[in-house]
PDB file of C-alpha atoms in Angstrom:
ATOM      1  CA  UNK A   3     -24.441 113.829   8.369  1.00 47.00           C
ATOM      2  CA  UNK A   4     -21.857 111.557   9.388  1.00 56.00           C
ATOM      3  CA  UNK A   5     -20.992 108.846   7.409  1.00 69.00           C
ATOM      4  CA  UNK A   6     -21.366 104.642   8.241  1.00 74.00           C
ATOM      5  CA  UNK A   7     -17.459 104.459   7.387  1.00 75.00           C
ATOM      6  CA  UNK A   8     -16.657 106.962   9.870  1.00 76.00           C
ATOM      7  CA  UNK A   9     -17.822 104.878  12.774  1.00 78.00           C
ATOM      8  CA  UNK A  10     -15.410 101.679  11.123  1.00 85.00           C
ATOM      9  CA  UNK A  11     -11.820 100.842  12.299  1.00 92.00           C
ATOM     10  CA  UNK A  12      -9.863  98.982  10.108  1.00 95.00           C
ATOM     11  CA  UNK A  13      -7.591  96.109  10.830  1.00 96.00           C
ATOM     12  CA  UNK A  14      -5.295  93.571   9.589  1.00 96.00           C
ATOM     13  CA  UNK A  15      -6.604  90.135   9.103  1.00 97.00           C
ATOM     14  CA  UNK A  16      -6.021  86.935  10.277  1.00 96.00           C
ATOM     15  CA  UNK A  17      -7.312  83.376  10.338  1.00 96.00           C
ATOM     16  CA  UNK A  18      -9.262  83.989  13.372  1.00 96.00           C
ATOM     17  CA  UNK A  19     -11.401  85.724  11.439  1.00 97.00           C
ATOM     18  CA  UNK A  20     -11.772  83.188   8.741  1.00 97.00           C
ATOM     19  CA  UNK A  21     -15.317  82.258  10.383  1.00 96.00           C
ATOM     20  CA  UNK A  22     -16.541  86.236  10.441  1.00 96.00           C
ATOM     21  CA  UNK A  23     -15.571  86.621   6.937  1.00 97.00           C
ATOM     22  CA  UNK A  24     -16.988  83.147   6.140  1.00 97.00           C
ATOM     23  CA  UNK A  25     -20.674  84.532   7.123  1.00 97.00           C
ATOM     24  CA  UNK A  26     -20.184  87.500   5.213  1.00 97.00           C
ATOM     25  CA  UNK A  27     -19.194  85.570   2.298  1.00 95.00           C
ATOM     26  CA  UNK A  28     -22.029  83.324   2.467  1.00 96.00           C
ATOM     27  CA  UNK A  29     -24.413  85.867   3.085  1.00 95.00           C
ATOM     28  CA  UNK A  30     -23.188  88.115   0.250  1.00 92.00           C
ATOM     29  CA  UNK A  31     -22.503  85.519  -2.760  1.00 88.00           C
ATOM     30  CA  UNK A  32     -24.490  83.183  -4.608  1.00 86.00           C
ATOM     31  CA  UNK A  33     -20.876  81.571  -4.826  1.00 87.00           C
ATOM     32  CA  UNK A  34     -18.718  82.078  -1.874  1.00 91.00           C
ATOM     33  CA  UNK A  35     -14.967  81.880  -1.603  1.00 92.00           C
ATOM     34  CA  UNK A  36     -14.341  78.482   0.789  1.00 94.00           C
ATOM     35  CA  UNK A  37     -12.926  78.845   3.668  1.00 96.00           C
ATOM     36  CA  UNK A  38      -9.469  77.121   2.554  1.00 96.00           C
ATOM     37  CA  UNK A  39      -9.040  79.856   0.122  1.00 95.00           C
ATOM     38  CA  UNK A  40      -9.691  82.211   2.631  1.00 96.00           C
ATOM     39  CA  UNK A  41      -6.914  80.730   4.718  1.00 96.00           C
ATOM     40  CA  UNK A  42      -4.599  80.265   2.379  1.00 95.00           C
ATOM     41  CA  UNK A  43      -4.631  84.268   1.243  1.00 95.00           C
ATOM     42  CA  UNK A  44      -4.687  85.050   4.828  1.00 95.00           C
ATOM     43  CA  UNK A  45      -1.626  83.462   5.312  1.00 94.00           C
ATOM     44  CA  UNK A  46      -0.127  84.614   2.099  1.00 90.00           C
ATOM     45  CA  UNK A  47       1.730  87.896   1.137  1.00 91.00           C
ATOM     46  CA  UNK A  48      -2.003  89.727   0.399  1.00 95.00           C
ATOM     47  CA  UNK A  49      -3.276  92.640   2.117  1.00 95.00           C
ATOM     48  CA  UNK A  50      -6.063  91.632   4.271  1.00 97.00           C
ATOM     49  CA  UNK A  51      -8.184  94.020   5.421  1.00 97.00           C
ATOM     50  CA  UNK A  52     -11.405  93.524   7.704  1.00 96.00           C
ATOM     51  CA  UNK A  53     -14.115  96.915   8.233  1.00 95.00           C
ATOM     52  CA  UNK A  54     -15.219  96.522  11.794  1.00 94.00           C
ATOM     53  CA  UNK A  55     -18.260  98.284  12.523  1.00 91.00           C
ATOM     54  CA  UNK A  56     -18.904  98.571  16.489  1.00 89.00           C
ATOM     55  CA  UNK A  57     -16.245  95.199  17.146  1.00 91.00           C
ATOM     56  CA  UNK A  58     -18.106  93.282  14.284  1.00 93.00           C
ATOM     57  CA  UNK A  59     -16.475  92.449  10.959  1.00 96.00           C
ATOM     58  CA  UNK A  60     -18.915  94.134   8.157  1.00 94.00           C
ATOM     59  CA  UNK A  61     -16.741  93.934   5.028  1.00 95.00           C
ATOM     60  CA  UNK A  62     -13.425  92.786   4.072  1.00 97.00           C
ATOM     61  CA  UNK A  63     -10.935  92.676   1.508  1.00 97.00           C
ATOM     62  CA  UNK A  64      -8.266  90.880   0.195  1.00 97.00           C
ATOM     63  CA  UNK A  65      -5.696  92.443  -2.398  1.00 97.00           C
ATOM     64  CA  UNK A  66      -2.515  91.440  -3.817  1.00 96.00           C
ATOM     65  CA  UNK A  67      -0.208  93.958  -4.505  1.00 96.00           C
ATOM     66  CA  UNK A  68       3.376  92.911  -6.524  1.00 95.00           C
ATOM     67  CA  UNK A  69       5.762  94.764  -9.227  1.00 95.00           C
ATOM     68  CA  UNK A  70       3.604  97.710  -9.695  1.00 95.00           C
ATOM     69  CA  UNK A  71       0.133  96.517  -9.616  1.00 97.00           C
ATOM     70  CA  UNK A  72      -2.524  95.616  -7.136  1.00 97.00           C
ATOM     71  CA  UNK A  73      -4.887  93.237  -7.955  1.00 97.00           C
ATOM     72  CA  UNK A  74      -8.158  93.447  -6.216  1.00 97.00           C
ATOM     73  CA  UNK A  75      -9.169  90.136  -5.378  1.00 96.00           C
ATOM     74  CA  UNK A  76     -12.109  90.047  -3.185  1.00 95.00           C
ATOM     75  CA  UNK A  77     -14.268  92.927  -1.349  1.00 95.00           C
ATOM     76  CA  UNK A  78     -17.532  92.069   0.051  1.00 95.00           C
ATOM     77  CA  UNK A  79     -19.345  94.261   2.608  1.00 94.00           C
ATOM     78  CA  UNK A  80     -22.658  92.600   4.412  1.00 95.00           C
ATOM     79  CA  UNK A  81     -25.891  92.417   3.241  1.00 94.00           C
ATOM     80  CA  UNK A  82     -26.788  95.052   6.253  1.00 93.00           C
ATOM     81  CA  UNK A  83     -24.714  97.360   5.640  1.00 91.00           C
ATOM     82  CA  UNK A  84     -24.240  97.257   2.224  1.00 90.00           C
ATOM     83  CA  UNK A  85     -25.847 100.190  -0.241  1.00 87.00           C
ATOM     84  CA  UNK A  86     -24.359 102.674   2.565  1.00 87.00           C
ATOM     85  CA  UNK A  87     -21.261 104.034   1.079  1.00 85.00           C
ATOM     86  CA  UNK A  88     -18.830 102.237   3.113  1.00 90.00           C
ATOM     87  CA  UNK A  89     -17.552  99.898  -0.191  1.00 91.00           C
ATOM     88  CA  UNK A  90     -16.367 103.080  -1.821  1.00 91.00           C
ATOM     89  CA  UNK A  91     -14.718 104.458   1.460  1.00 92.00           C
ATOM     90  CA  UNK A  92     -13.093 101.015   2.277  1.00 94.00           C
ATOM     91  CA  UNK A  93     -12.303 100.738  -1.392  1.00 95.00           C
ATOM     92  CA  UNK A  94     -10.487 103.954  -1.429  1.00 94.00           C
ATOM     93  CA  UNK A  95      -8.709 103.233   1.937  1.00 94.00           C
ATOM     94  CA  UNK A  96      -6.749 100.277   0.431  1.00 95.00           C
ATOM     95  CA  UNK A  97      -5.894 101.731  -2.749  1.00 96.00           C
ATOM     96  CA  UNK A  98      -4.168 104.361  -1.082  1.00 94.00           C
ATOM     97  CA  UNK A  99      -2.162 101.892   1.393  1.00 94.00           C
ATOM     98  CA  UNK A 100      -1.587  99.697  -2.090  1.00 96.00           C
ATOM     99  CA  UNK A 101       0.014 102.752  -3.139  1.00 96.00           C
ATOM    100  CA  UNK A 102       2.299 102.877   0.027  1.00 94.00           C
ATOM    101  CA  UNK A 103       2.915  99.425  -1.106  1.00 93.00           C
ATOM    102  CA  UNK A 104       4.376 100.966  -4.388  1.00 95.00           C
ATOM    103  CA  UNK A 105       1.709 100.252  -6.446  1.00 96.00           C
ATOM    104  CA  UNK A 106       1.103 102.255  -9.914  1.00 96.00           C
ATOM    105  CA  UNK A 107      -2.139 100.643 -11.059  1.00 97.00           C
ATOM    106  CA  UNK A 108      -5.000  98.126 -10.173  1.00 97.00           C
ATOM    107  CA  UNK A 109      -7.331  95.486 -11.480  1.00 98.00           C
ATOM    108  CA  UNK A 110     -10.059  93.414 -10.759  1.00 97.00           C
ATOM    109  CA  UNK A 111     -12.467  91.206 -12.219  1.00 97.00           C
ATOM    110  CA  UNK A 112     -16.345  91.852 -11.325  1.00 96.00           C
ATOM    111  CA  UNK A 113     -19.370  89.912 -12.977  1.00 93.00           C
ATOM    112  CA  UNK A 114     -20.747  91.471 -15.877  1.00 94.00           C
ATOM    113  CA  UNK A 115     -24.449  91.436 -14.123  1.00 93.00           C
ATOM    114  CA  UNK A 116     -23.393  92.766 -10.834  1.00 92.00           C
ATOM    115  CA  UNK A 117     -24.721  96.338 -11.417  1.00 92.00           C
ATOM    116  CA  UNK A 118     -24.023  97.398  -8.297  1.00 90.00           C
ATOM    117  CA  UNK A 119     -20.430  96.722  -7.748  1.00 92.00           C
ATOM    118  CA  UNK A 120     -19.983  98.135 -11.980  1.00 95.00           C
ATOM    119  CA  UNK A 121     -21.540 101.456 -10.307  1.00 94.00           C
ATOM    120  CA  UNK A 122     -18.894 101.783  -7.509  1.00 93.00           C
ATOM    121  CA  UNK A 123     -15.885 101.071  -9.771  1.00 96.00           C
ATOM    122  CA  UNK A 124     -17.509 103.624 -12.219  1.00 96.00           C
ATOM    123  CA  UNK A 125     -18.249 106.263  -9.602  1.00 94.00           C
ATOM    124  CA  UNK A 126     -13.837 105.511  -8.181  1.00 95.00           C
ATOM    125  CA  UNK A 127     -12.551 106.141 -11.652  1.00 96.00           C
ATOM    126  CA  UNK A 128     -12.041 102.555 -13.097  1.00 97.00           C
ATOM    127  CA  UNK A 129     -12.314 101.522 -16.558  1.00 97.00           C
ATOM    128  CA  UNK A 130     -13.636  98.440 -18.458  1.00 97.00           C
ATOM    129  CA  UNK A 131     -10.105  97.228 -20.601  1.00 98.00           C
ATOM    130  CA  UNK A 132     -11.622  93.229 -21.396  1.00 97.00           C
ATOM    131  CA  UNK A 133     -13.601  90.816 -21.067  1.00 97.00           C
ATOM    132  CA  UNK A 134     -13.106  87.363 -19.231  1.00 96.00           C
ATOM    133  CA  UNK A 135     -15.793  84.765 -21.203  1.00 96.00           C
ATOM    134  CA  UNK A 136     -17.071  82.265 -18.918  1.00 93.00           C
ATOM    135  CA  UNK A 137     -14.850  83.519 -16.300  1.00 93.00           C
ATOM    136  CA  UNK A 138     -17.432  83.183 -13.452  1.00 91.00           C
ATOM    137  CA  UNK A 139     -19.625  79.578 -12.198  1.00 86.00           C
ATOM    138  CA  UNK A 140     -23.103  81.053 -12.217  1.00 84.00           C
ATOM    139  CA  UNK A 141     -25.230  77.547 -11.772  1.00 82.00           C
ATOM    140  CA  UNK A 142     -24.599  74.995 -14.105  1.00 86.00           C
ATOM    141  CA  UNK A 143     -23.596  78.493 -16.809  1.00 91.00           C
ATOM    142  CA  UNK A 144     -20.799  80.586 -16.527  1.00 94.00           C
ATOM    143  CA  UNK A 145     -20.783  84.106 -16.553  1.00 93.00           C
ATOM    144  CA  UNK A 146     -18.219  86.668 -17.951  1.00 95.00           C
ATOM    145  CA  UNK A 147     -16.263  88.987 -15.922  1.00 96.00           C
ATOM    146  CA  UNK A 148     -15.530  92.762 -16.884  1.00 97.00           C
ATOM    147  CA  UNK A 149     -11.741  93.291 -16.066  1.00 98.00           C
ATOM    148  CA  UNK A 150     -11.519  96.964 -14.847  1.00 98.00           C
ATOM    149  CA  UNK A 151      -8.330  99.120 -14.294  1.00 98.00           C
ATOM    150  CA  UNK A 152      -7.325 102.055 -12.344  1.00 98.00           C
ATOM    151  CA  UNK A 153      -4.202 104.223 -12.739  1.00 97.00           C
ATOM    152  CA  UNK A 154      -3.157 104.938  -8.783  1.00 96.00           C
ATOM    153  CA  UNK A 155      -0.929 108.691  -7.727  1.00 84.00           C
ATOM    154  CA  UNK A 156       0.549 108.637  -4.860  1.00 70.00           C
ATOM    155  CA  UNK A 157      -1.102 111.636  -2.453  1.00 57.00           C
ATOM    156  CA  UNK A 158       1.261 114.471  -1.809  1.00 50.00           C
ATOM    157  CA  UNK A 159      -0.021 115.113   1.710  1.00 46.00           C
TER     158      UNK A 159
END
């Protein structure tokens, strides 16, 4: 069976798709990114990556990638399409073109009650190393994040 990601292109970003991502974001957090710090990654040294699924954005990314690491800042895939494998494909994607980028390992931050997202970075290989307390607005509480890691090789191909 062919897979959802197999039918995606992937492309750079850019702030014309600020308002694509924008209804993603909304649609897939409780909290959403704004706009302005959409923009202001977009127009940054980050790599930006958008997941187009027949000429429509379906998930993006944003990363930041400096001396060695990558820091995974954002990833959100569409309500639609999520629960279809194409986060771990995507996910996998840009870790590999972080590592063209020359980075060794990467992070991220990920609410401790998002069980879904803790199952993907499980099932790539990433490990809990802390705990952020309060790190997340969650209503008028915060929430703590789970800081992961993941040690990247470069593929011999």
């Amino acid at each position: 069976m062919k897979s959802l990601f197999s039918c995606c292109d992937i492309k750079k970003l850019s702030i014309d798709d600020v308002s694509e991502m924008m209804q993603i974001e909304r649609q897939a957090y409780a909290f959403p990114w704004t706009e302005n710090v959409l923009k202001d990654c977009l127009q940054g040294a980050y790599l930006c990556r958008g997941l187009m699924l027949n000429g429509v954005l379906c998930a993006y990314a944003i990363l930041s990638v400096a001396a060695g690491e990558c820091h995974v800042l954002n990833i959100c895939v569409a309500p639609d399409v999520q629960g279809k494998g194409i986060a771990s494909d995507f996910l996998r994607k840009l870790l590999d073109e972080a590592v063209e980028w020359n980075a060794e390992i990467t992070f991220l931050e990920v609410r401790a009650s998002n069980v879904a997202a803790l199952a993907l970075y499980s099932k790539l290989g990433f490990s809990e190393i802390g705990r952020r307390k309060g790190y997340y607005r969650n209503g008028d509480n915060r929430e703590d994040a789970l800081v992961l890691s993941l040690p990247l090789t470069r593929h011999n191909d």
